[in-house]
XYZ file of C-alpha atoms in Angstrom:
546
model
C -30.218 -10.252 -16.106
C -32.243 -6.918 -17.007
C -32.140 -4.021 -14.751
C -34.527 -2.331 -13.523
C -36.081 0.706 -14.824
C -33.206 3.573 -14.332
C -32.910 7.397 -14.755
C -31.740 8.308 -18.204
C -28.815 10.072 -17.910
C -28.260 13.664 -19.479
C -26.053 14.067 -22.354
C -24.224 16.807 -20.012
C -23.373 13.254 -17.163
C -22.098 11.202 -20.532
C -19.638 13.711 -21.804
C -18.278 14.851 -18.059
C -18.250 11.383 -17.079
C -16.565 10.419 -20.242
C -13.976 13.388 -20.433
C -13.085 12.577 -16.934
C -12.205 8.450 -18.060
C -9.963 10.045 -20.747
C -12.203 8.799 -23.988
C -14.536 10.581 -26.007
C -18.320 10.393 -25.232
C -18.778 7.775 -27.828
C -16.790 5.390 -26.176
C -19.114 3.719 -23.146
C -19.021 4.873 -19.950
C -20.716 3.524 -17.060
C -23.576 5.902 -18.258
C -23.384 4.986 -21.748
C -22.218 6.670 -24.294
C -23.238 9.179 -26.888
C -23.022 7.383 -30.426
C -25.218 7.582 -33.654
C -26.477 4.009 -34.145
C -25.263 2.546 -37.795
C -27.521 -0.915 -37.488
C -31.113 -1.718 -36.215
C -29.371 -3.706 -33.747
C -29.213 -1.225 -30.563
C -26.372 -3.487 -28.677
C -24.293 -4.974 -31.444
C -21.918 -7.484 -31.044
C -18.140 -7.054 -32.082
C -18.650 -10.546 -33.698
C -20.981 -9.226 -36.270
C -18.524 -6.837 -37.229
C -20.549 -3.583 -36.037
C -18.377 -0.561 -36.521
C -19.251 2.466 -35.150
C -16.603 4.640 -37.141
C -18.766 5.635 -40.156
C -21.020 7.381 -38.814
C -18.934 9.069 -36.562
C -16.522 10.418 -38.279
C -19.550 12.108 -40.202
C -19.866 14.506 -37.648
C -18.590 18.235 -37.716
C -16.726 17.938 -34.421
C -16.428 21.670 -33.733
C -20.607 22.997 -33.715
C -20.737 20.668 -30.860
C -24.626 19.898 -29.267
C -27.092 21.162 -26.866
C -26.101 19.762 -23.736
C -29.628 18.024 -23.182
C -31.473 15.209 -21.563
C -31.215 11.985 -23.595
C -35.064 11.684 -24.413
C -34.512 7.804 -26.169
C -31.890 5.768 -26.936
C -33.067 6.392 -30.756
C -31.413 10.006 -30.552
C -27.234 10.498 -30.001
C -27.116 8.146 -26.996
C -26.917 4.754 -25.585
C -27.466 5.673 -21.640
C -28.410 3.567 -18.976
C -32.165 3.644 -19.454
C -35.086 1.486 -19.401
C -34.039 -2.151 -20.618
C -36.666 -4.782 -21.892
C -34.271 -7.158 -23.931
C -33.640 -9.848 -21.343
C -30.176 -10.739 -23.188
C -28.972 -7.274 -21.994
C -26.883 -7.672 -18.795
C -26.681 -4.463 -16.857
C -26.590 -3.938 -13.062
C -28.827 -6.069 -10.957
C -30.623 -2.893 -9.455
C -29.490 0.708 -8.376
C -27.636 -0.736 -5.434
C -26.009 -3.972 -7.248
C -22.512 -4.447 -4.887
C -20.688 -5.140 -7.961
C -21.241 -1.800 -9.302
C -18.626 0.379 -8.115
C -20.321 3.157 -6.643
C -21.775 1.046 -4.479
C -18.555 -0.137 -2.711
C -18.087 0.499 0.727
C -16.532 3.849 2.121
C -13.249 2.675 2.979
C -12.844 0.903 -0.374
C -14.013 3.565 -2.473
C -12.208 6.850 -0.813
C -9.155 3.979 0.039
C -8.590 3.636 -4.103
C -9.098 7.086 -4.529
C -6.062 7.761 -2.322
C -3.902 5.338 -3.926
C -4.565 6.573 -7.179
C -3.869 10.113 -6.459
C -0.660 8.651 -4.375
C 0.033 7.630 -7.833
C -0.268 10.610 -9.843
C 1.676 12.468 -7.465
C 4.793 10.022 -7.467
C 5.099 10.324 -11.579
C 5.048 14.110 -12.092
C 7.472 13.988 -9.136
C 10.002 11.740 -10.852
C 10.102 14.050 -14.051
C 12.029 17.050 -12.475
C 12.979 15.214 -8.801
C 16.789 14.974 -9.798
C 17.421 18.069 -11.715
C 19.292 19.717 -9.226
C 21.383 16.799 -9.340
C 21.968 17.320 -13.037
C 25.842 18.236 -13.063
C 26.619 15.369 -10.706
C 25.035 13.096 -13.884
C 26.980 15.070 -16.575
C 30.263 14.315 -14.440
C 29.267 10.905 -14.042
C 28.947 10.375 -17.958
C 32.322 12.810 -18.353
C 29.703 14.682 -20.857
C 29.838 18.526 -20.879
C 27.074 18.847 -23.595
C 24.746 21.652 -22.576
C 21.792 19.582 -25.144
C 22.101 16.785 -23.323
C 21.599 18.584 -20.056
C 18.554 19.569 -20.822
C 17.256 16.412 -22.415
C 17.764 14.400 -19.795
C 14.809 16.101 -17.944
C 12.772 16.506 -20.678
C 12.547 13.353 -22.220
C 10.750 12.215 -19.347
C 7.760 14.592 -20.472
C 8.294 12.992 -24.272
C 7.160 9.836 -22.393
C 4.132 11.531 -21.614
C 3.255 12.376 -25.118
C 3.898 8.457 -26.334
C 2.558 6.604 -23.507
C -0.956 7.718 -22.972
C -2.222 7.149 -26.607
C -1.152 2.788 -26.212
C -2.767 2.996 -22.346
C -6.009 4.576 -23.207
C -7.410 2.412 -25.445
C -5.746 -0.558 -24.119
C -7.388 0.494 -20.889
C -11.579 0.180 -22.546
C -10.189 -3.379 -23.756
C -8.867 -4.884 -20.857
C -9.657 -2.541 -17.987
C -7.931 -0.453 -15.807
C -6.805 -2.653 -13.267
C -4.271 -4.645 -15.411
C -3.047 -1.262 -16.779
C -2.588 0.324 -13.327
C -0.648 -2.949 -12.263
C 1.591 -3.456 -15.827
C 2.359 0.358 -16.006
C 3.617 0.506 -12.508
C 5.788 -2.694 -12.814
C 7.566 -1.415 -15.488
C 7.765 2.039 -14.244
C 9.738 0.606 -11.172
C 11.737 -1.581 -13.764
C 12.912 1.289 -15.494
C 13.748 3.496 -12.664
C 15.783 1.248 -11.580
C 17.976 0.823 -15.222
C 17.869 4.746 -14.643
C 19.286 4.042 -11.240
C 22.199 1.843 -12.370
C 22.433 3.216 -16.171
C 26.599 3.285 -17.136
C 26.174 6.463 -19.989
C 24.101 8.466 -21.000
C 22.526 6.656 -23.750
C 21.041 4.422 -21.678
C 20.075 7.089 -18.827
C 18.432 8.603 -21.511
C 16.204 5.869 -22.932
C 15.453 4.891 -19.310
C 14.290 8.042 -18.270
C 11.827 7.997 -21.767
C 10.648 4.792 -20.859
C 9.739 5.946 -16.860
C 7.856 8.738 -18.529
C 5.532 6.029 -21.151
C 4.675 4.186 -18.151
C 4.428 6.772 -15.384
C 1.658 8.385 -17.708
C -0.643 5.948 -16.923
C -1.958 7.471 -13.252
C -2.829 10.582 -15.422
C -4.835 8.860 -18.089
C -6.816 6.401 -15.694
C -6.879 8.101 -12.740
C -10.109 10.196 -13.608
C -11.741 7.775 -14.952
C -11.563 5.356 -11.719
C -12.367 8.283 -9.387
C -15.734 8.972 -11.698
C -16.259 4.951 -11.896
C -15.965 5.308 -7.432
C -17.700 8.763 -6.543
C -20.413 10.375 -7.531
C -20.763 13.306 -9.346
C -22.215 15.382 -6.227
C -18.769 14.489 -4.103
C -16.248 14.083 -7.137
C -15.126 17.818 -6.689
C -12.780 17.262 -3.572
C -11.582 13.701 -5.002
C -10.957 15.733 -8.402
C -8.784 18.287 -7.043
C -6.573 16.007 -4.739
C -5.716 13.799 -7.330
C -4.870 17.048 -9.537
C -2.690 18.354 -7.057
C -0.561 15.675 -8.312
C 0.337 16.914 -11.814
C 0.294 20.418 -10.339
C 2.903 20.108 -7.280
C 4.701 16.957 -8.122
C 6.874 18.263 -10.722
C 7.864 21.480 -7.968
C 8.427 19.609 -5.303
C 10.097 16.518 -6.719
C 13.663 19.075 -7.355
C 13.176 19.894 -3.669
C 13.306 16.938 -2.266
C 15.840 15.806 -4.817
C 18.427 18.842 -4.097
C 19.126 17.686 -0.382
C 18.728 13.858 -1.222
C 21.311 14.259 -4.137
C 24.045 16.331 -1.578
C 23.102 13.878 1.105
C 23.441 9.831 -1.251
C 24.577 11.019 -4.496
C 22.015 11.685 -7.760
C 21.202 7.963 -8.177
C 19.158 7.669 -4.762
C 17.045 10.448 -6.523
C 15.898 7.073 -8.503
C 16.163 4.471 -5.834
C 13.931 6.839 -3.618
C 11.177 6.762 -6.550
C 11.809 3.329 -6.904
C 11.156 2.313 -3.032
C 8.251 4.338 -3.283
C 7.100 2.996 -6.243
C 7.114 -0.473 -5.120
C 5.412 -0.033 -1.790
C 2.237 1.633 -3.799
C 2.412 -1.172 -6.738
C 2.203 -3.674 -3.595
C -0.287 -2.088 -1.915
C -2.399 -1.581 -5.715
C -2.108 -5.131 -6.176
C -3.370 -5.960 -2.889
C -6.435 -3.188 -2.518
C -7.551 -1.838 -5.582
C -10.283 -3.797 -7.573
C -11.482 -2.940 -11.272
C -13.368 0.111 -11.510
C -14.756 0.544 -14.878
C -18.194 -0.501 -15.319
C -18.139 -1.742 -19.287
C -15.415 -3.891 -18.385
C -17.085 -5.492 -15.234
C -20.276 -5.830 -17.197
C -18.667 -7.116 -20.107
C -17.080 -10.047 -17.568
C -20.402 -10.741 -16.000
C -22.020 -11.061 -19.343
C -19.262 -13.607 -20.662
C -19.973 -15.640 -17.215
C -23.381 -16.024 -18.365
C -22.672 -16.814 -22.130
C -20.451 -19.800 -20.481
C -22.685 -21.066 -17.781
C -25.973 -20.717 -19.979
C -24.374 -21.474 -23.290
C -26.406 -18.692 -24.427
C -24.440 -16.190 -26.859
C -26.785 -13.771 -27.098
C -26.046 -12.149 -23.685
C -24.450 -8.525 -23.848
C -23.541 -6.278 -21.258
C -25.265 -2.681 -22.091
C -22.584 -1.193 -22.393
C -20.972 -2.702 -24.897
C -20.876 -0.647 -28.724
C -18.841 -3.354 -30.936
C -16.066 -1.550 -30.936
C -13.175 -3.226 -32.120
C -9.176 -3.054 -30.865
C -8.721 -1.257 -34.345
C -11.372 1.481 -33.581
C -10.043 2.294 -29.992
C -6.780 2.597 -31.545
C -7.734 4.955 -34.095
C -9.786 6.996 -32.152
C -7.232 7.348 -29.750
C -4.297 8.410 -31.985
C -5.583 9.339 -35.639
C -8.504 11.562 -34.235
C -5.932 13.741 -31.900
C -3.843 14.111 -35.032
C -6.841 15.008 -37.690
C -7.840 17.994 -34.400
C -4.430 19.124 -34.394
C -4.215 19.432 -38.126
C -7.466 20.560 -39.177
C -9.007 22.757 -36.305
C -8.040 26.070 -35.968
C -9.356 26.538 -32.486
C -7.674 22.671 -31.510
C -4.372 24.093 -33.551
C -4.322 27.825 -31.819
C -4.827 26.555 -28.364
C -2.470 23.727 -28.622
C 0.353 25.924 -29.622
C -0.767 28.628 -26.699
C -0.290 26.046 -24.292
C 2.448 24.491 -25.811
C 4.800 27.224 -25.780
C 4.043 28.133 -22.607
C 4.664 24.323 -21.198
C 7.402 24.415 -22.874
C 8.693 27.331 -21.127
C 8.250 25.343 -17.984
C 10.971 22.623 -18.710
C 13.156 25.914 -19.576
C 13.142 26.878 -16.584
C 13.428 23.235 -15.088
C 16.153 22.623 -16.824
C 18.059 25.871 -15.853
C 17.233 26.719 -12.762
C 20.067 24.882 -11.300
C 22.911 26.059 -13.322
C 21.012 30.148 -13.064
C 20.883 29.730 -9.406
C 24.420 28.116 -9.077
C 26.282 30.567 -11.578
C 24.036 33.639 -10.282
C 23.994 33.379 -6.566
C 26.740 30.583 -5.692
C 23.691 28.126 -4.145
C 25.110 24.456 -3.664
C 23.730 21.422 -2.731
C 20.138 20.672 -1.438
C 19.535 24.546 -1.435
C 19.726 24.233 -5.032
C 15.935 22.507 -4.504
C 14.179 25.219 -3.037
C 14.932 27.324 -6.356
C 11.674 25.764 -7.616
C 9.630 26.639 -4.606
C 8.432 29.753 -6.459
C 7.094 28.106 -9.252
C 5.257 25.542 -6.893
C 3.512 28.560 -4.890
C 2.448 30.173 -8.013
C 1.225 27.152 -9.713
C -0.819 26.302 -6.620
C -2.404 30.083 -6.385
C -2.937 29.922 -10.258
C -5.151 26.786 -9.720
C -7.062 28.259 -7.319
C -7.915 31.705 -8.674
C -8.861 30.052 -11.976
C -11.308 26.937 -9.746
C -13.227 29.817 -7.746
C -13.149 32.904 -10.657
C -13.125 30.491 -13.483
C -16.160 28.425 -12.738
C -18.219 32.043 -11.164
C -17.735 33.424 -14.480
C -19.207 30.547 -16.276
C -21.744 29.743 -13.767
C -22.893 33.243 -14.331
C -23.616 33.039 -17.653
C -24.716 29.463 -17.371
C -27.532 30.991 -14.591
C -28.600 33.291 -17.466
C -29.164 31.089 -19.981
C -26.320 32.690 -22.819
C -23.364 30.224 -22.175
C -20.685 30.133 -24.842
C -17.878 27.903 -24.949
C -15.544 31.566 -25.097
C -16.841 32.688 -21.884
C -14.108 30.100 -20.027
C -11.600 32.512 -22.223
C -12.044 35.815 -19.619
C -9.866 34.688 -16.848
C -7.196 33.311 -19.824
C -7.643 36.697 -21.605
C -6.596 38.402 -17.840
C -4.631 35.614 -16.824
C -2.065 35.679 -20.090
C -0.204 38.921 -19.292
C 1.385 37.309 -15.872
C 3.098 34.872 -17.969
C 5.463 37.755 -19.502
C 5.361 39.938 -16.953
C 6.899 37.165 -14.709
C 9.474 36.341 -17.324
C 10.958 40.068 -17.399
C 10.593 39.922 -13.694
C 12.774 36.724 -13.638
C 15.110 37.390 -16.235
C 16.295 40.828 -15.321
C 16.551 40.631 -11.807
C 18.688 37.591 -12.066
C 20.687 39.258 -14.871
C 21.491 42.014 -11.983
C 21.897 39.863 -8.989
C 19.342 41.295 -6.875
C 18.284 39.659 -4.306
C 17.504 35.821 -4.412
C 14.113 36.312 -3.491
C 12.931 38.948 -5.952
C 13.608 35.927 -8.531
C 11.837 33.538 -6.891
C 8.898 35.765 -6.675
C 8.629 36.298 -10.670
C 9.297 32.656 -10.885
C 5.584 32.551 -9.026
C 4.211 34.813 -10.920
C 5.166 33.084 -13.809
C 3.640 29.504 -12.334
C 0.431 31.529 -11.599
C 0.337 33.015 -15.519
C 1.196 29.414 -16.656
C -2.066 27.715 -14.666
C -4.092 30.416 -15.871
C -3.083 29.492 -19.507
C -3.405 25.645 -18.747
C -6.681 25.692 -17.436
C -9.052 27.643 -19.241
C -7.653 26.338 -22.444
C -8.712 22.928 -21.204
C -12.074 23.647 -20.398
C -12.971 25.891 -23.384
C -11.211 22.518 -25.536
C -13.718 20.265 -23.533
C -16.862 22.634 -23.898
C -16.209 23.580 -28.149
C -15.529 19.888 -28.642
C -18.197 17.956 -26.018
C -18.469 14.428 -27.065
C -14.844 14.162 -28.941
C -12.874 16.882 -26.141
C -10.895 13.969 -24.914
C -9.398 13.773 -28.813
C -8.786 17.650 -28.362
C -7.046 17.024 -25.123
C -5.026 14.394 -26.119
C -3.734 16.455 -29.216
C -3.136 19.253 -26.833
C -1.085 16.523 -24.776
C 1.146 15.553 -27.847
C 1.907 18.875 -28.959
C 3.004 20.365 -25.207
C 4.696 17.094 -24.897
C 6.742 17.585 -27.983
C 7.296 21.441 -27.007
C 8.949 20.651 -23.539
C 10.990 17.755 -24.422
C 12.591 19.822 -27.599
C 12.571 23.651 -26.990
C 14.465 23.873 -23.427
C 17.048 21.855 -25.309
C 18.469 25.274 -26.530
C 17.897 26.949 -23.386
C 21.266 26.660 -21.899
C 23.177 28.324 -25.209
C 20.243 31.040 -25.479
C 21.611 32.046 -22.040
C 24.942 32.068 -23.106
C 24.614 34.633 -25.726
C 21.994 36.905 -24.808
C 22.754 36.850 -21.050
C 19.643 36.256 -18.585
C 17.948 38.995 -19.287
C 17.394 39.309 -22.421
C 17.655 35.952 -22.905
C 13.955 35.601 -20.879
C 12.950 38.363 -22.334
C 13.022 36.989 -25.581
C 10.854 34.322 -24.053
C 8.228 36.894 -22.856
C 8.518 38.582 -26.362
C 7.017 35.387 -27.310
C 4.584 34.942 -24.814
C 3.287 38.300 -25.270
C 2.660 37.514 -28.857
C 0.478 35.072 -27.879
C -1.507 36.697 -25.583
C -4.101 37.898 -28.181
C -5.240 34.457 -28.968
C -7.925 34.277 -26.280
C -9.134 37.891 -27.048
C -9.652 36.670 -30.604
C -11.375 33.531 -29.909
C -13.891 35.488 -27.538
C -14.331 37.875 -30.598
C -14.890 35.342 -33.221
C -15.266 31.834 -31.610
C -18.789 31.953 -32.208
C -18.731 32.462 -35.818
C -15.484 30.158 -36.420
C -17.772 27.361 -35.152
C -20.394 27.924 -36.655
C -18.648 28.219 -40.256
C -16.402 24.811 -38.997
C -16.836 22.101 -41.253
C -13.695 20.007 -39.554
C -14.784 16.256 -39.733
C -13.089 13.473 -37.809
């Protein structure tokens, strides 16, 4: 049942791999994982109780490691290396047809496409019938502007709630069943969004769309690193990114003319039609990707046709449900709450999030009020912030990763060196704001807003992404705890703060009503300057523990 003899992987492969599955690095990927070992036993059992937690919550999560080769499975790593315990069930050679990577072309590149199908639909749905918002306030005879906004924005609340149940449900029971459950009940609540009678119950709908249309963004990653390897994950990687990027732009564009064409409920029906068609073609393509879980099935196969109980997939650590739960939603919390660089960046981006369901949720009524648009025209107000979103991911892909390359070349990389194009990047963010605000405020022409409205999608990408990557390089092993606690708090942010857009407006008038919002941005526009000053030292000093 042994493998063969296999190239240890670096530490560098576990913590990508594992960042890109959604889980820290001491949660197995296919690998390994990076873990301190607590018992002689190197593959425990999670019937002997093994529990990894101890000694990992020993370590200061901030000072991060060397990203090194994994010399022996005695130092921070379980990888896939050399394996002489004939109990251990691993792959049956490098080119094994049950492991993943070794699927055919067509299946591999096939699920890849689905997935990213996926992720596209569920950022689409957030914002898709916002133009249609007054036609739902009419509906529900409500003329509360709160309301207005919420019912956008609680989709993104889903977001925050969703993910931390999915991910570590998904290293129990794989991601196939999650995939399959997640989009049957996304379709189920679509349609009670569809067919919802007030607004109480549009409302909880739409929350419940946005728990279960999270789950393309936690697992889709993961299955594209379980499919593709790491030399041709790049272009898989940014097509099934495009997703969160453009689907929450285009969605109100496609939603303005459907809404003036069927009415604000075939906004949902559409999703839902959609929806269905890829859950049917999911449940009748895609396979289980992720390798512990296959391994873990092949090893019970073996424990029932041999009735021997000592076989155990490599890959497994012991961890119990409890663990995965904890790591998954206490750790986020303790980063949030006791890291100043998890704290500063998480409000950064935050804020700034936040200011993107602002604008989502006012865009129709500025655009309406300011320049008499009606109907499906009302979609293309949002094409700006698409364009600029889209440009802002690729300056920050090709100038981002040159910077850090460069300094990676040379030998002196530091985590704070991602922080340059941010640093730059930052001051579109207000400028685009004023640029907004005002020239609505005066009624110039349509297009001069639309253009600040890009530069303000540009400034937010180049807040989004470098704040990501410096979160993944500071915290290594645990940076999928630091993402997720960057998740929650922008979640939070952009379901609660546009809720007061629509009175802010009211009394300070457009433009200085955005202008208090670039006030605010500008504020925080220091943070990365700071951080490239003193981010060195702060770590070093850290003594945050999970």
């Amino acid at each position: 049942m042994a493998s063969p003899l296999y190239r240890q992987p670096t530490r560098s492969e576990i913590i990508e791999l594992a960042m890109q599955e959604n889980h820290d690095a001491d949660i197995p990927t296919n690998a390994g994982s990076i873990c301190p070992k607590t018992s002689p036993d190197p593959f425990p059992s999670p019937e002997k109780g093994h529990n990894l937690s101890t000694a990992v919550l020993e370590k200061d999560v901030e000072k991060g490691s060397p990203l090194e080769s994994l010399s022996s499975d005695d130092e921070e790593g379980t990888g896939a290396g050399e394996v002489e315990n004939p109990n251990i069930v691993f792959w049956d050679g490098p080119d094994d047809p049950q492991n993943p990577l070794n699927w055919p072309f067509t299946k591999k590149w096939g699920t890849v496409l689905i997935v990213s199908a996926i992720t596209f639909l569920t950022p689409l749905a957030s914002s898709m019938f916002a133009p249609g918002v007054p036609q739902v306030m009419k509906t529900f005879g409500s003329k509360d502007d709160m309301l207005e906004g919420f019912m956008v924005s609680i989709y993104v609340l889903g977001f925050a709630c969703g993910p931390m149940i999915i991910a570590p449900l998904s290293e129990m029971y794989g991601r196939l069943p999650l995939y399959h459950s997640c989009n049957m009940f996304f379709i189920i609540f679509t349609i009670a969004a569809a067919v919802a009678t007030n607004m109480g119950m549009f409302i909880t709908f739409r929350f419940f769309m946005g728990c279960f249309g999270g789950a393309p963004l936690v697992l889709g990653g993961g299955t594209i690193a379980d499919l593709i390897s790491r030399e041709q994950r790049g272009t898989a990687m940014v097509v099934w990114m495009m997703g969160p990027t453009l689907g929450p732009c285009v969605g109100p564009i496609i939603g303005g003319f459907l809404t003036e064409a069927k009415g604000w409920r075939w906004n949902f029906w559409f999703v839902t039609i959609v929806a269905g068609a890829f859950a049917i073609i999911s449940i009748l393509l895609m396979s289980e990707t992720s390798a512990p879980v296959i391994l873990e099935r092949k090893a019970r196969r073996l424990r029932e046709s041999t009735g021997n109980d000592k076989f155990r997939s490599k890959l497994d650590t012991g961890l119990c449900a409890s663990d995965l739960f904890r790591f998954s939603i206490v750790r986020p919390i303790k980063m949030l709450t006791r890291s100043a660089i998890c704290a500063a960046m998480s409000v950064y981006v935050a804020i700034t999030y936040a200011y993107l369901y602002v604008l989502f949720t006012t865009f129709t009524a500025v655009f309406s009020n300011q320049y008499h648009w009606r109907g499906g025209v009302l979609g293309l107000s949002f094409l700006g912030l698409g364009v600029g979103s889209l440009v802002g991911q690729f300056v920050f892909t090709r100038y981002g990763n040159k910077i850090a390359n460069k300094h990676i070349t040379r030998g002196d990389f530091e985590p704070e060196h991602r922080l340059y194009i941010m640093a730059g990047g930052g001051f579109f963010l207000p400028i685009g704001l004023f640029w907004y605000g005002w020239s609505v405020q005066a009624q110039l022409h349509w297009m001069v807003p639309i253009v600040g409205t890009g530069v303000i999608g540009f400034g937010l990408l180049m807040t989004f992404m470098p704040a990501n990557t410096y979160l993944v390089d500071v915290f290594t092993v645990h940076a999928a705890s630091a993402m997720a606690a960057n998740t929650v708090l922008r979640s939070l942010a952009a379901a609660f703060i546009p809720l007061s857009s629509q009175k802010m407006y009211q009394k300070l008038g457009y433009g200085w009503g955005n202008s208090l919002l670039g006030f605010v941005s500008l504020l925080l526009v220091p943070i990365p300057f700071l951080f490239i000053k003193y981010g060195k030292g702060l770590r070093a000093r850290s003594t945050v523990k999970l």
